Coordinates of C-alpha atoms in Angstrom, one line a residue:
X1 CA -2.5 20.2 69.5
X2 CA 0.4 21.4 67.3
X3 CA 2.1 24.8 67.5
X4 CA 0.9 25.7 64.0
X5 CA -2.7 24.9 65.0
X6 CA -2.4 27.1 68.1
X7 CA -1.2 30.0 66.0
X8 CA -4.0 29.5 63.5
X9 CA -6.6 29.4 66.3
X10 CA -5.2 32.5 67.9
X11 CA -5.3 34.3 64.5
X12 CA -8.9 33.3 64.0
X13 CA -9.8 34.5 67.5
X14 CA -8.3 37.9 66.7
X15 CA -10.0 38.2 63.3
X16 CA -13.5 37.2 64.3
X17 CA -13.8 39.6 67.3
X18 CA -12.4 42.5 65.2
X19 CA -15.0 42.0 62.5
X20 CA -17.7 41.4 65.0
X21 CA -16.7 44.5 66.9
X22 CA -17.2 46.6 63.7
X23 CA -20.5 45.0 63.0
X24 CA -21.8 45.6 66.6
X25 CA -20.6 49.2 66.5
X26 CA -22.5 49.7 63.2
X27 CA -25.7 48.4 64.8
X28 CA -25.3 50.7 67.8
X29 CA -24.8 53.5 65.3
X30 CA -28.1 52.5 63.6
X31 CA -30.0 52.4 66.8
X32 CA -28.9 55.9 67.7
X33 CA -29.6 57.2 64.2
X34 CA -33.1 55.7 64.1
X35 CA -34.0 57.2 67.5
X36 CA -32.5 60.6 66.6
X37 CA -34.5 60.8 63.4
X38 CA -37.7 60.2 65.4
X39 CA -37.1 62.5 68.3
X40 CA -36.1 65.5 66.2
X41 CA -39.4 65.3 64.3
X42 CA -41.5 65.1 67.4
X43 CA -42.3 68.8 67.4
X44 CA -43.6 68.6 63.8
X45 CA -45.7 65.5 64.6
X46 CA -47.0 67.1 67.8
X47 CA -48.0 70.2 65.8
X48 CA -49.6 68.2 63.0
X49 CA -51.8 66.2 65.4
X50 CA -52.4 69.2 67.7
X51 CA -51.1 67.4 70.8
X52 CA -50.7 69.0 74.2
X53 CA -47.6 68.1 76.3
X54 CA -49.7 65.7 78.3
X55 CA -51.3 64.2 75.2
X56 CA -47.8 63.6 73.8
X57 CA -46.8 62.1 77.1
X58 CA -49.7 59.6 76.8
X59 CA -48.9 58.4 73.3
X60 CA -45.2 58.1 74.2
X61 CA -46.2 55.5 76.8
X62 CA -46.8 53.2 73.8
X63 CA -43.0 52.9 73.4
X64 CA -42.7 51.8 77.0
X65 CA -45.5 49.2 76.6
X66 CA -43.9 47.7 73.6
X67 CA -40.4 47.6 75.1
X68 CA -41.5 46.1 78.4
X69 CA -42.9 43.0 76.5
X70 CA -40.0 42.4 74.2
X71 CA -37.0 43.1 76.5
X72 CA -37.3 40.1 78.8
X73 CA -38.5 37.9 75.9
X74 CA -35.4 38.8 73.9
X75 CA -33.1 38.0 76.8
X76 CA -34.7 34.5 76.9
X77 CA -34.6 34.0 73.2
X78 CA -30.9 34.8 73.2
X79 CA -30.3 31.8 75.4
X80 CA -32.2 29.5 73.0
X81 CA -31.6 30.6 69.4
X82 CA -29.0 32.1 67.1
X83 CA -28.0 35.5 68.4
X84 CA -27.1 36.8 65.0
X85 CA -30.6 36.1 63.6
X86 CA -32.4 37.6 66.5
X87 CA -30.3 40.7 66.5
X88 CA -30.6 41.2 62.8
X89 CA -34.4 40.8 62.9
X90 CA -34.7 43.2 65.8
X91 CA -32.6 46.0 64.4
X92 CA -34.1 45.7 60.9
X93 CA -37.6 45.8 62.2
X94 CA -36.7 48.9 64.2
X95 CA -35.7 50.6 61.0
X96 CA -38.8 49.6 59.1
X97 CA -41.2 50.8 61.7
X98 CA -39.7 54.3 61.7
X99 CA -41.7 55.7 58.7
X100 CA -45.0 54.6 60.4
X101 CA -44.5 57.3 63.0
X102 CA -44.8 60.0 60.4
X103 CA -47.5 58.3 58.4
X104 CA -49.9 58.0 61.4
X105 CA -52.9 60.3 60.6
X106 CA -54.3 60.4 64.1
X107 CA -53.5 59.7 67.8
X108 CA -54.6 56.1 68.0
X109 CA -52.5 55.1 65.0
X110 CA -49.6 57.1 66.3
X111 CA -49.9 55.3 69.6
X112 CA -50.1 51.9 67.9
X113 CA -47.0 52.7 65.8
X114 CA -45.1 53.8 69.0
X115 CA -45.9 50.4 70.6
X116 CA -44.3 48.6 67.6
X117 CA -41.4 51.1 67.6
X118 CA -40.9 50.5 71.3
X119 CA -41.1 46.8 70.9
X120 CA -38.4 46.7 68.2
X121 CA -36.3 49.2 70.2
X122 CA -36.5 47.0 73.3
X123 CA -35.5 43.9 71.3
X124 CA -32.7 45.9 69.6
X125 CA -31.3 47.1 72.9
X126 CA -31.1 43.8 74.6
X127 CA -29.7 41.9 71.5
X128 CA -27.0 44.4 70.5
X129 CA -25.8 44.8 74.1
X130 CA -25.7 41.0 74.4
X131 CA -23.6 40.9 71.3
X132 CA -21.4 43.7 72.7
X133 CA -20.9 41.8 76.0
X134 CA -19.9 38.7 74.1
X135 CA -17.4 40.6 72.0
X136 CA -16.0 42.4 75.1
X137 CA -15.5 39.1 76.9
X138 CA -13.5 37.8 73.9
X139 CA -11.4 40.9 73.8
X140 CA -10.7 40.6 77.6
X141 CA -10.8 44.4 78.2
X142 CA -13.5 47.1 78.5
X143 CA -15.0 48.1 75.1
X144 CA -18.7 48.5 75.9
X145 CA -18.4 52.3 76.3
X146 CA -17.1 52.6 72.7
X147 CA -20.2 50.7 71.5
X148 CA -22.5 53.1 73.2
X149 CA -20.3 55.9 71.8
X150 CA -21.4 54.8 68.4
X151 CA -25.0 55.1 69.5
X152 CA -24.3 58.7 70.4
X153 CA -22.5 59.3 67.1
X154 CA -25.5 58.0 65.2
X155 CA -27.7 60.3 67.3
X156 CA -25.4 63.3 66.8
X157 CA -25.1 62.9 63.0
X158 CA -28.8 62.3 62.4
X159 CA -30.0 64.9 64.9
X160 CA -27.8 67.5 63.0
X161 CA -29.0 66.3 59.6
X162 CA -32.6 66.2 60.7
X163 CA -32.3 69.7 62.0
X164 CA -31.1 70.8 58.5
X165 CA -34.0 69.0 56.9
X166 CA -36.5 70.5 59.3
X167 CA -35.1 74.0 58.6
X168 CA -35.5 73.4 54.9
X169 CA -39.1 72.5 55.3
X170 CA -38.8 68.8 54.5
X171 CA -41.9 66.9 55.7
X172 CA -41.4 64.1 58.2
X173 CA -42.9 61.4 55.9
X174 CA -40.2 61.4 53.2
X175 CA -37.5 62.1 55.8
X176 CA -38.3 59.1 58.0
X177 CA -39.0 56.8 55.0
X178 CA -35.7 57.5 53.4
X179 CA -33.8 57.2 56.8
X180 CA -35.5 53.8 57.5
X181 CA -34.5 52.4 54.1
X182 CA -30.9 53.6 54.3
X183 CA -30.3 52.4 57.8
X184 CA -32.0 49.1 57.0
X185 CA -29.4 48.5 54.3
X186 CA -26.6 49.1 56.9
X187 CA -28.1 46.5 59.2
X188 CA -28.2 43.9 56.4
X189 CA -24.6 44.5 55.5
X190 CA -23.4 44.4 59.2
X191 CA -25.3 41.2 60.0
X192 CA -22.8 39.1 58.1
X193 CA -20.2 39.6 60.8
X194 CA -22.2 39.3 63.9
X195 CA -21.4 36.5 66.4
X196 CA -23.8 33.6 66.0
X197 CA -23.3 31.7 69.3
X198 CA -24.4 34.5 71.7
X199 CA -23.5 34.5 75.3
X200 CA -22.9 31.1 76.9
X201 CA -25.0 29.9 79.8
X202 CA -24.3 27.0 82.2
X203 CA -28.0 26.4 82.8
X204 CA -30.4 24.5 80.5
X205 CA -33.4 25.9 82.3
X206 CA -33.3 29.7 82.3
X207 CA -36.3 31.7 83.3
X208 CA -38.0 34.0 80.9
X209 CA -37.3 36.9 83.2
X210 CA -35.2 37.4 86.4
X211 CA -36.9 39.6 88.9
X212 CA -34.3 42.2 89.9
X213 CA -33.2 41.7 93.5
X214 CA -30.0 42.4 95.4
X215 CA -27.1 43.5 93.1
X216 CA -29.4 43.1 90.0
X217 CA -31.9 45.5 91.5
X218 CA -29.2 48.0 92.4
X219 CA -27.8 48.0 88.9
X220 CA -31.3 48.4 87.5
X221 CA -32.0 51.5 89.7
X222 CA -28.8 53.2 88.6
X223 CA -29.7 52.4 84.9
X224 CA -33.2 53.7 85.5
X225 CA -31.9 57.1 86.7
X226 CA -29.4 57.4 84.0
X227 CA -31.7 56.3 81.2
X228 CA -34.5 58.6 82.3
X229 CA -32.2 61.5 81.7
X230 CA -31.3 60.2 78.3
X231 CA -34.9 59.7 77.3
X232 CA -35.9 63.1 78.6
X233 CA -33.2 64.8 76.6
X234 CA -34.2 62.9 73.5
X235 CA -38.0 63.6 73.7
X236 CA -38.0 67.0 75.4
X237 CA -34.8 68.9 74.5
X238 CA -36.1 70.1 71.2
X239 CA -39.6 71.0 72.6
X240 CA -38.0 72.9 75.5
X241 CA -35.9 75.0 73.2
X242 CA -38.6 75.6 70.6
X243 CA -41.7 75.7 72.8
X244 CA -40.4 77.2 76.1
X245 CA -37.4 79.3 74.9
X246 CA -38.9 80.2 71.5
X247 CA -36.0 79.1 69.3
X248 CA -36.4 78.0 65.6
X249 CA -36.7 74.3 64.6
X250 CA -33.0 74.2 63.5
X251 CA -31.6 75.4 66.8
X252 CA -34.1 73.2 68.7
X253 CA -32.7 70.1 66.9
X254 CA -29.2 71.4 67.7
X255 CA -29.9 70.9 71.4
X256 CA -30.2 67.1 71.0
X257 CA -27.2 67.2 68.6
X258 CA -25.0 68.8 71.3
X259 CA -26.2 66.4 73.9
X260 CA -25.3 63.5 71.5
X261 CA -21.9 65.0 70.8
X262 CA -20.9 65.3 74.4
X263 CA -22.3 61.9 75.2
X264 CA -20.3 60.4 72.3
X265 CA -17.1 62.1 73.6
X266 CA -17.7 60.8 77.1
X267 CA -18.3 57.3 75.9
X268 CA -15.3 57.1 73.6
X269 CA -13.2 58.2 76.6
X270 CA -15.2 56.1 79.0
X271 CA -13.3 52.8 78.6
X272 CA -9.9 54.6 79.2
X273 CA -11.2 56.6 82.1
X274 CA -12.9 53.6 83.8
X275 CA -9.7 51.6 83.7
X276 CA -8.0 54.5 85.6
X277 CA -10.6 55.9 87.9
X278 CA -12.8 52.9 88.4
X279 CA -16.5 52.4 87.8
X280 CA -17.6 53.9 91.1
X281 CA -15.8 57.2 90.6
X282 CA -17.0 57.3 87.0
X283 CA -20.6 57.1 88.2
X284 CA -20.1 59.6 91.0
X285 CA -18.5 62.2 88.8
X286 CA -21.0 61.6 86.1
X287 CA -24.0 62.2 88.4
X288 CA -22.4 65.4 89.8
X289 CA -21.6 66.9 86.3
X290 CA -25.1 66.1 84.9
X291 CA -27.0 67.5 88.0
X292 CA -24.9 70.6 88.3
X293 CA -24.9 71.6 84.7
X294 CA -28.6 71.0 84.0
X295 CA -29.6 72.6 87.4
X296 CA -27.7 75.8 86.6
X297 CA -29.1 76.0 83.1
X298 CA -32.7 75.7 84.4
X299 CA -32.0 78.5 86.8
X300 CA -30.9 80.7 83.9
X301 CA -33.5 79.9 81.1
X302 CA -31.7 81.0 77.9
X303 CA -31.1 79.0 74.7
X304 CA -27.3 79.2 75.2
X305 CA -27.4 78.0 78.9
X306 CA -29.9 75.3 78.0
X307 CA -27.6 73.9 75.3
X308 CA -24.7 74.0 77.8
X309 CA -26.9 72.2 80.3
X310 CA -27.8 69.5 77.8
X311 CA -24.0 69.1 77.1
X312 CA -23.3 68.5 80.8
X313 CA -26.1 65.9 80.9
X314 CA -24.5 64.2 77.9
X315 CA -21.0 64.0 79.3
X316 CA -22.3 63.2 82.8
X317 CA -24.5 60.3 81.8
X318 CA -22.2 58.9 79.1
X319 CA -20.6 56.1 81.1
X320 CA -23.6 55.0 83.2
X321 CA -25.2 52.6 80.9
X322 CA -22.0 50.9 79.6
X323 CA -20.7 50.4 83.2
X324 CA -24.0 49.0 84.4
X325 CA -24.6 46.7 81.5
X326 CA -21.1 45.3 81.6
X327 CA -21.6 44.7 85.4
X328 CA -24.8 42.9 84.7
X329 CA -23.0 40.5 82.3
X330 CA -20.6 39.6 85.2
X331 CA -23.2 38.7 87.8
X332 CA -22.6 35.1 89.0
X333 CA -25.3 32.4 89.0
X334 CA -27.4 33.9 86.1
X335 CA -27.0 33.8 82.3
X336 CA -25.7 37.1 81.0
X337 CA -28.6 37.5 78.6
X338 CA -31.2 37.1 81.3
X339 CA -29.3 39.4 83.7
X340 CA -28.9 42.0 80.9
X341 CA -32.6 41.7 80.0
X342 CA -33.6 42.3 83.7
X343 CA -31.3 45.4 84.0
X344 CA -32.3 46.9 80.7
X345 CA -36.0 46.4 81.3
X346 CA -35.7 48.1 84.7
X347 CA -33.5 50.8 83.2
X348 CA -35.6 51.5 80.2
X349 CA -38.6 52.1 82.4
X350 CA -36.8 55.3 82.9
X351 CA -35.9 55.8 79.3
X352 CA -39.4 55.1 78.0
X353 CA -41.7 56.0 80.9
X354 CA -39.6 59.0 82.0
X355 CA -40.5 61.2 79.0
X356 CA -44.3 60.7 79.5
X357 CA -43.7 61.5 83.2
X358 CA -41.9 64.7 82.2
X359 CA -44.9 65.6 80.0
X360 CA -47.4 65.1 82.8
X361 CA -45.3 67.1 85.2
X362 CA -44.8 69.8 82.5
X363 CA -48.6 70.5 82.5
X364 CA -48.5 70.9 86.2
X365 CA -45.3 72.9 86.9
X366 CA -44.1 73.9 83.4
X367 CA -41.6 72.0 81.3
X368 CA -38.7 73.9 82.9
X369 CA -39.8 72.7 86.3
X370 CA -40.4 69.1 85.1
X371 CA -36.8 68.8 83.8
X372 CA -35.6 69.3 87.4
X373 CA -36.5 65.6 87.8
X374 CA -33.4 64.8 85.8
X375 CA -31.3 66.8 88.2
X376 CA -32.7 64.8 91.2
X377 CA -32.1 61.5 89.5
X378 CA -28.5 62.4 88.5
X379 CA -27.8 63.1 92.1
X380 CA -29.2 59.7 92.9
X381 CA -26.8 58.0 90.5
X382 CA -23.9 59.6 92.4
X383 CA -25.3 58.4 95.7
X384 CA -25.8 54.8 94.5
X385 CA -22.4 54.5 92.7
X386 CA -21.2 51.9 95.3
X387 CA -23.7 49.4 93.8
X388 CA -21.2 48.3 91.2
X389 CA -18.7 47.3 93.9
X390 CA -20.9 44.3 94.6
X391 CA -20.4 43.1 91.1
X392 CA -16.8 44.3 90.4
X393 CA -15.0 43.7 93.7
X394 CA -11.5 45.0 94.1
X395 CA -12.3 48.6 93.1
X396 CA -11.6 51.3 95.6
X397 CA -14.4 53.6 96.5

């Protein structure tokens, strides 16, 4: 190969990952934005349908049901078909289902809508993380945390704007319909620069789902603990502020916005900090910050302390998912898409089943007591931090 051809190939390799990185970042933003638009309107939908906390917990299980089906299936599809097409369909579908949550006139239809919402959320999560791992591998350095930072930025901006709309009395139906359309347009534009090949695999016969064992199981448990905290903050932070601490709807939405801000800051700093402190210490420190901050805020039940506690959870949990998902993509002997699907499925049991668990516990011991589950699991993350050493040897514990 000539020197000029080498230079041309090098230039192409630089341009393609840069465009793909922007496209993947945009899709992470969209995922966070869609979810934030939903969670900040949960109190209004709960009031409209006259749902108790346990009733709400039951219907939220629909999201878990949908995601559990599509996550492993998406991992398998990514080893067989065009990653760009699968990713675009998943994220676009996620945007289009959003208005159905506000349109549901009764509990059965809300539950059905949440199954669809969870299904597209699960497919979105696996596919955009697979794209992210592919781009990261081409860059040759950690960038996954910045992608997840864009998820938090999307959540922060849309949680804040949703709080304003709720304070102005805008009904959930026009709000979620407009959000779904606008975010869908972003998906269509970004899809032009996604990577088509997906993650390479050395095997022609990949299973539909890899049962988590060994290192894969350890990564899944850490993801479960961290994502349960994220899911609980998303679904219950506004309800805790508005229902338990008697704040207005605007301040209630601000709780999730603050959580998203601190998580975004933590994730944009995460790649830099991980290179210097190592993955193990990032997980340890994250678990300690989240458990200490939220624990103290629950002992002092005031709106200000609650928001400070949510901020600590955001900064503490920020790097857990990027570190674990990147580690899953490095596991030997298994296609990255399959490994990622296994870890995300295990982890998102926490994200999607955790909020219903909080709801059931809230009816037994109050919502304030139920949120202590997050404190316990954050401590667990710190204790299990050494799990990543099995995947990323050479780090010092």
